[in-house]
GROMACS .gro file of N, CA and C in nm:
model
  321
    1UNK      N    1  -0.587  18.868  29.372
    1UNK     CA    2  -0.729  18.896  29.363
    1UNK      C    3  -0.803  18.764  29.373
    2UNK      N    4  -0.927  18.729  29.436
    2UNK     CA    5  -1.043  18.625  29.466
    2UNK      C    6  -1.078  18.639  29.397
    3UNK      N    7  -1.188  18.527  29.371
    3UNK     CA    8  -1.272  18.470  29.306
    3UNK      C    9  -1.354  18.585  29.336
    4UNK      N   10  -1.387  18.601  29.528
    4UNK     CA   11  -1.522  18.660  29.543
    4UNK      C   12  -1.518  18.811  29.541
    5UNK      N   13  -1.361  18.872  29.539
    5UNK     CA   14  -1.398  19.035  29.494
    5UNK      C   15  -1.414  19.067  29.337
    6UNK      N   16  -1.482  18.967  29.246
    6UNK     CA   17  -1.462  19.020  29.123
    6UNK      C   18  -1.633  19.004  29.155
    7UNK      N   19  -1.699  18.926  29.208
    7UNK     CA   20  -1.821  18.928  29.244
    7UNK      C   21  -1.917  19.043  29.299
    8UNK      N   22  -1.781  19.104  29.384
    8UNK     CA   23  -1.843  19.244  29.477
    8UNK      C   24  -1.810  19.310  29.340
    9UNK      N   25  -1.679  19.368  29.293
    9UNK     CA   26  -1.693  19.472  29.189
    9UNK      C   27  -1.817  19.497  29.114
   10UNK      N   28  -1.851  19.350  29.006
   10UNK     CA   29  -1.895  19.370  28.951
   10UNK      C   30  -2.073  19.416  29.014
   11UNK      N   31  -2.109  19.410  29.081
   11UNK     CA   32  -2.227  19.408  29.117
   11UNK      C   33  -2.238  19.573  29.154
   12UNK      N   34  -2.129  19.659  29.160
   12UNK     CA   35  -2.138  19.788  29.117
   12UNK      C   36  -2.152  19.811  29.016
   13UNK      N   37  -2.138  19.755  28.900
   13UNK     CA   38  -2.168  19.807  28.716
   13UNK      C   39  -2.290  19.720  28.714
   14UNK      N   40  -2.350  19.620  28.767
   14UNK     CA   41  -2.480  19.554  28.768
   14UNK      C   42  -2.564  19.559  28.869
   15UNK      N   43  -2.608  19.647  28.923
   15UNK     CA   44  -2.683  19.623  29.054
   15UNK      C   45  -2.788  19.519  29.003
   16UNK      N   46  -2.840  19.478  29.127
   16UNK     CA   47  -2.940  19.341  29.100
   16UNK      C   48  -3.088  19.474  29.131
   17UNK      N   49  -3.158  19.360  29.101
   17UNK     CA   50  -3.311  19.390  29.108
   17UNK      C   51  -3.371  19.309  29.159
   18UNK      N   52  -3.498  19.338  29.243
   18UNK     CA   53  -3.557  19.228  29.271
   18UNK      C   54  -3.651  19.223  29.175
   19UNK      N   55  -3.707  19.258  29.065
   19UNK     CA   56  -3.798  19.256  28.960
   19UNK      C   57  -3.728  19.171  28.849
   20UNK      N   58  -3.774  19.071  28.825
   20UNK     CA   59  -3.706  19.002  28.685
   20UNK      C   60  -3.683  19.077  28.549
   21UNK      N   61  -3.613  19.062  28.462
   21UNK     CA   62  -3.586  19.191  28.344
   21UNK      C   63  -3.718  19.134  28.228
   22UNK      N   64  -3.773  19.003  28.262
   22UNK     CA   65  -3.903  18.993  28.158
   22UNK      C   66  -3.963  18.838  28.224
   23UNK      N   67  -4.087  18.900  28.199
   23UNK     CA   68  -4.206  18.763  28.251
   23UNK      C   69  -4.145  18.638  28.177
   24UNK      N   70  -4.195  18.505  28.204
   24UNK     CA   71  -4.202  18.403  28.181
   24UNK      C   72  -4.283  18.398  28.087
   25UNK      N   73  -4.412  18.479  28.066
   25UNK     CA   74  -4.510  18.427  28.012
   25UNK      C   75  -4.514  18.560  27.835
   26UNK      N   76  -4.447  18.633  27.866
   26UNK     CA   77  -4.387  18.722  27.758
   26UNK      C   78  -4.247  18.714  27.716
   27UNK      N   79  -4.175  18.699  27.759
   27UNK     CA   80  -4.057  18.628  27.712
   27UNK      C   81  -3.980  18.806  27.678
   28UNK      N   82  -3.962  18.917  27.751
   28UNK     CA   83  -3.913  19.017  27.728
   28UNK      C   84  -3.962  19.083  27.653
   29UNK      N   85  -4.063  19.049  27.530
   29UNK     CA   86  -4.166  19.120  27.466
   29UNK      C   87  -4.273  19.134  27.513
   30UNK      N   88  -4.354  19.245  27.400
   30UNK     CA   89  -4.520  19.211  27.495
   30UNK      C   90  -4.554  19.142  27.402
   31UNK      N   91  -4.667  19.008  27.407
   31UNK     CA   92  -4.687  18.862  27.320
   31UNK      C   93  -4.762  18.948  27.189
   32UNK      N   94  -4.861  19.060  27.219
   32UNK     CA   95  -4.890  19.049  27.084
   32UNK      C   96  -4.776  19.141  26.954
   33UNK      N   97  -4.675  19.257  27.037
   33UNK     CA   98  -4.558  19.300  26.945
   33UNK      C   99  -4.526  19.173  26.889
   34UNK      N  100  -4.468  19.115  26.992
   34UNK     CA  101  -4.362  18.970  26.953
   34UNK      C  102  -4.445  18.870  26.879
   35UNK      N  103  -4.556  18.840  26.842
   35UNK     CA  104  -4.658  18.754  26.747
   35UNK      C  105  -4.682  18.839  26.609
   36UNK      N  106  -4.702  18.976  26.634
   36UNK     CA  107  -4.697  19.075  26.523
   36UNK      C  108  -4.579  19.121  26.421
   37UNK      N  109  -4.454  19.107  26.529
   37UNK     CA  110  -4.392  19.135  26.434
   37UNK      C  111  -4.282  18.969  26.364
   38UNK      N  112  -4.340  18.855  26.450
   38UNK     CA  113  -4.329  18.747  26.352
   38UNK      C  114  -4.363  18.707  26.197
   39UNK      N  115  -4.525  18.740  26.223
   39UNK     CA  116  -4.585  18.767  26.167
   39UNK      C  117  -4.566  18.847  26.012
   40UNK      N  118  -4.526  18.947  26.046
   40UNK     CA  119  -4.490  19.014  25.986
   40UNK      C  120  -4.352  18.986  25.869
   41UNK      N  121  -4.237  18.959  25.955
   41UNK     CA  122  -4.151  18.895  25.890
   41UNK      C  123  -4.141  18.739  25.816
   42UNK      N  124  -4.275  18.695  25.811
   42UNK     CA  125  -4.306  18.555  25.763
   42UNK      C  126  -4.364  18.597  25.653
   43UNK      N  127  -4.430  18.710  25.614
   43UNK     CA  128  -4.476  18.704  25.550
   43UNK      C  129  -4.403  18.783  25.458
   44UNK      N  130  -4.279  18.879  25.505
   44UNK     CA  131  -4.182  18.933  25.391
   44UNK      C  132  -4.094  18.805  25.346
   45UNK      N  133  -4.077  18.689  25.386
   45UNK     CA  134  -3.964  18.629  25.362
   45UNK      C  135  -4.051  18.545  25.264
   46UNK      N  136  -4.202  18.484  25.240
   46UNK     CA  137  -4.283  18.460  25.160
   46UNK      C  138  -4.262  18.515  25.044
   47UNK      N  139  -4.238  18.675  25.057
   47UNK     CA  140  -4.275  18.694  24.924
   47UNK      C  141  -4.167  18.681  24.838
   48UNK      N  142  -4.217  18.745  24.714
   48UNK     CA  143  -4.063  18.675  24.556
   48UNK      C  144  -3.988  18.873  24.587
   49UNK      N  145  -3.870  18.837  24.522
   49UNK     CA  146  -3.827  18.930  24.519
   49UNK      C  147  -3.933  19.090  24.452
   50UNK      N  148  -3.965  19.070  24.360
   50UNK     CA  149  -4.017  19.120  24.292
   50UNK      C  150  -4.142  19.201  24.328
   51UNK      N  151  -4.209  19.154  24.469
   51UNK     CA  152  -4.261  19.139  24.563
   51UNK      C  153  -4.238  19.253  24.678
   52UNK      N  154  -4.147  19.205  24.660
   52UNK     CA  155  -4.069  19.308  24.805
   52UNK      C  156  -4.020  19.446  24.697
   53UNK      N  157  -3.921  19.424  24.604
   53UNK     CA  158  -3.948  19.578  24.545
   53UNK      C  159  -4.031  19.632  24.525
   54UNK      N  160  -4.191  19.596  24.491
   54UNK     CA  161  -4.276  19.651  24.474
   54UNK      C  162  -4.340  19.729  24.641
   55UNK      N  163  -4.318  19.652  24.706
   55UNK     CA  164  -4.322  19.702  24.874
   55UNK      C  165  -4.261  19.821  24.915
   56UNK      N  166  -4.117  19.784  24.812
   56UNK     CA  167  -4.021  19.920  24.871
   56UNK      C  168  -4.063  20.035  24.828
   57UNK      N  169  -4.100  20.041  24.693
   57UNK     CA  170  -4.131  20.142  24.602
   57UNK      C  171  -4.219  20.211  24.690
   58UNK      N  172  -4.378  20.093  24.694
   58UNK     CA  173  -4.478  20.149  24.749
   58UNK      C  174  -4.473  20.273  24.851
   59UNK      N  175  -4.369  20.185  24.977
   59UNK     CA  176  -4.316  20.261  25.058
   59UNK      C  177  -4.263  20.418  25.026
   60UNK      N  178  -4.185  20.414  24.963
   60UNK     CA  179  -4.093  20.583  24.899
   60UNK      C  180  -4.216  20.634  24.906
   61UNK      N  181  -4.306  20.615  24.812
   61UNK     CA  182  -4.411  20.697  24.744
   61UNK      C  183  -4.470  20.699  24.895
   62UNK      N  184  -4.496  20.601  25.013
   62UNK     CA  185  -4.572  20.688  25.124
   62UNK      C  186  -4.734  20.624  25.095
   63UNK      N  187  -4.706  20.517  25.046
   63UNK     CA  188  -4.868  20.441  24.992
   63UNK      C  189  -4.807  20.272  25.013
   64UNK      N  190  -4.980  20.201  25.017
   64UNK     CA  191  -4.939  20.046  25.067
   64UNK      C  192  -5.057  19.980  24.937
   65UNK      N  193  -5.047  19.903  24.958
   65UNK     CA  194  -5.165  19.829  24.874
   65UNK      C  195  -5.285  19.817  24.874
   66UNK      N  196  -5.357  19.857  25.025
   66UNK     CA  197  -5.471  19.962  25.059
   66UNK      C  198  -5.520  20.043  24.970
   67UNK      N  199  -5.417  20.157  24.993
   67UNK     CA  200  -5.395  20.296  24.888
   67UNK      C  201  -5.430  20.234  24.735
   68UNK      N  202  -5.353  20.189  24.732
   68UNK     CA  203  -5.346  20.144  24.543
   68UNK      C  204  -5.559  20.048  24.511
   69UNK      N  205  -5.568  20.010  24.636
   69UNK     CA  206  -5.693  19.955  24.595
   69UNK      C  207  -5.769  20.028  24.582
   70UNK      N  208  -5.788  20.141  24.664
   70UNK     CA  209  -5.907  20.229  24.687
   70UNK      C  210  -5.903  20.341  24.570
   71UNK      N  211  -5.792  20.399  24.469
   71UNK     CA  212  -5.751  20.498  24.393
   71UNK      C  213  -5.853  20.457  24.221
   72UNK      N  214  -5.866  20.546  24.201
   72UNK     CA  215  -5.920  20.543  24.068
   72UNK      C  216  -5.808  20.486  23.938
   73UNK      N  217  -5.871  20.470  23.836
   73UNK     CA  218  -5.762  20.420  23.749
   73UNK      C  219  -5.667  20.514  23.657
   74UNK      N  220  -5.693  20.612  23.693
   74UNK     CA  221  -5.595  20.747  23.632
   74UNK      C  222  -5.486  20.771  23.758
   75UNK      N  223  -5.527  20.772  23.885
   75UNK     CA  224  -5.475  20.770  24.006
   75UNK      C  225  -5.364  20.643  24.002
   76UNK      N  226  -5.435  20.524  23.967
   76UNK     CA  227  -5.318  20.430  23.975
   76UNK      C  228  -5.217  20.441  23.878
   77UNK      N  229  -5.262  20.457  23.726
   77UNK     CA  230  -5.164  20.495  23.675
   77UNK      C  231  -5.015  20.575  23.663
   78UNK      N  232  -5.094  20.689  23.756
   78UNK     CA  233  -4.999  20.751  23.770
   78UNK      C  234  -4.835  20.707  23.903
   79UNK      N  235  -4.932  20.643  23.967
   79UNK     CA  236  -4.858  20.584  24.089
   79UNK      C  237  -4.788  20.479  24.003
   80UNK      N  238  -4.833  20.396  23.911
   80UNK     CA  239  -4.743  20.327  23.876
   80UNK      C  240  -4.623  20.362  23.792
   81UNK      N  241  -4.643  20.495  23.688
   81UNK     CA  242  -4.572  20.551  23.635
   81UNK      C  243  -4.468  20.605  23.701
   82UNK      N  244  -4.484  20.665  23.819
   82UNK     CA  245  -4.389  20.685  23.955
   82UNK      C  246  -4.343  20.561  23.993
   83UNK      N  247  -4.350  20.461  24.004
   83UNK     CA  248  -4.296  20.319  24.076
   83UNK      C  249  -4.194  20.313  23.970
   84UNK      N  250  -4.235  20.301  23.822
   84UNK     CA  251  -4.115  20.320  23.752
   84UNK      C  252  -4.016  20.401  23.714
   85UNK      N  253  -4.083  20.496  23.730
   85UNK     CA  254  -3.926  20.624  23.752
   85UNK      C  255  -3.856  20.609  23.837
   86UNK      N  256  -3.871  20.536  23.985
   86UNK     CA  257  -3.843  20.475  24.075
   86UNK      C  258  -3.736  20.397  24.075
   87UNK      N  259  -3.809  20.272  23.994
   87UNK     CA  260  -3.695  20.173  23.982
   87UNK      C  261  -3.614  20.173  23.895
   88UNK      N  262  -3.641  20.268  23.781
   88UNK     CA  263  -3.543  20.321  23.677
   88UNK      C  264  -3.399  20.348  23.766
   89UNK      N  265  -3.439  20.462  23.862
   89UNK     CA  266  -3.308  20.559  23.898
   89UNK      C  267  -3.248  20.450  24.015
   90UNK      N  268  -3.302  20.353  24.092
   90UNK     CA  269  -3.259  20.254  24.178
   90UNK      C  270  -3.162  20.183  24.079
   91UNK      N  271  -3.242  20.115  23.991
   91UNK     CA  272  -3.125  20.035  23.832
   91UNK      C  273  -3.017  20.110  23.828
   92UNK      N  274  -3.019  20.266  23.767
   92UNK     CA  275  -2.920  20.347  23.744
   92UNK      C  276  -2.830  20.353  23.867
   93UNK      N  277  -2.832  20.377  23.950
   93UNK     CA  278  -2.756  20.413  24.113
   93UNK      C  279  -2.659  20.271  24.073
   94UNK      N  280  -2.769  20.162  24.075
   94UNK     CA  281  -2.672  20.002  24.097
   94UNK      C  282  -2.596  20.022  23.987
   95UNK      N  283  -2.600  20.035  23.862
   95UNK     CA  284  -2.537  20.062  23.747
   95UNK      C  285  -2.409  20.161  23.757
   96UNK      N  286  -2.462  20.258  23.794
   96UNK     CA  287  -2.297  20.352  23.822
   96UNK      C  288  -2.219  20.299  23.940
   97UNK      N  289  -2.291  20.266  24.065
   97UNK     CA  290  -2.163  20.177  24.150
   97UNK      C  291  -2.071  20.066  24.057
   98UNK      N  292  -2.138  20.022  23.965
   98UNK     CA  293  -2.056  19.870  23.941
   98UNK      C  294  -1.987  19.932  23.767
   99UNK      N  295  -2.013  20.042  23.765
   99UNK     CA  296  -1.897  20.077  23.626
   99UNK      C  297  -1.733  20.090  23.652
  100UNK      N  298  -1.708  20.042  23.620
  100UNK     CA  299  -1.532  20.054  23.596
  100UNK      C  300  -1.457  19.959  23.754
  101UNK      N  301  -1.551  19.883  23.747
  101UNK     CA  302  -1.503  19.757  23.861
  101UNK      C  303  -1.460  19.688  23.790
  102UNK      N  304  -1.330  19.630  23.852
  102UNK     CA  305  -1.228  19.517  23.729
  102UNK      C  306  -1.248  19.416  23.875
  103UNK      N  307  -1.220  19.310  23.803
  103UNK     CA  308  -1.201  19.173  23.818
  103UNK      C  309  -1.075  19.161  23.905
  104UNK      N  310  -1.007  19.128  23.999
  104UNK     CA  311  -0.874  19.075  23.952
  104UNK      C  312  -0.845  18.963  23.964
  105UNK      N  313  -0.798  18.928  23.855
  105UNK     CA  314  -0.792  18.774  23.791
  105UNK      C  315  -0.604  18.725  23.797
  106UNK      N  316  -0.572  18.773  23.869
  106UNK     CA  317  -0.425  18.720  23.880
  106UNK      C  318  -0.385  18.646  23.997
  107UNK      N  319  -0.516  18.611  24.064
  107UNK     CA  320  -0.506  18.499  24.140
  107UNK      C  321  -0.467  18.358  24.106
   0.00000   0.00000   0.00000
């Protein structure tokens, strides 16, 4: 077998294009997804842990920090009272995975 029939094969599982697979000037994204969702992830890696669970929670419940601003204070309460039943049963879940895990120490 050649060099140049692995060239022909393959160009049956790859046909070429004459269209490039992404602009120069987008880089395979479109610039504002790809600026948005930088963006985005700069500002989760910013936050403290504590931070981001409160994000997650938010999330379950189907509400953002928007939501929580605009709600009355019986309204928030209650959302927060839900955030903690929340992270109660999240605690509990992590808690029963890690019961009756041994060590092994006979290394």
């Amino acid at each position: 077998m050649s060099i140049s029939s692995i060239g022909t094969r393959d160009s049956v599982f790859m046909p070429s294009t004459s269209a490039p697979a992404s602009s120069p000037k987008t880089g395979g994204a479109s610039a504002t997804g790809s600026k948005g969702l930088n963006a985005e992830l700069e500002d989760y890696l910013k936050m403290s842990p504590a931070q981001r669970m409160r994000e997650a929670l938010l999330k379950k419940l189907g509400l953002s920090e928007d939501d929580l601003a605009k709600m009355g204070p019986e309204e928030r309460k209650k959302v927060d009272e839900q955030m903690g039943d929340l992270a109660k049963q999240e605690m509990q879940k992590i808690s029963d995975k890690t019961k009756g895990n041994m060590i092994d120490t006979s290394a």
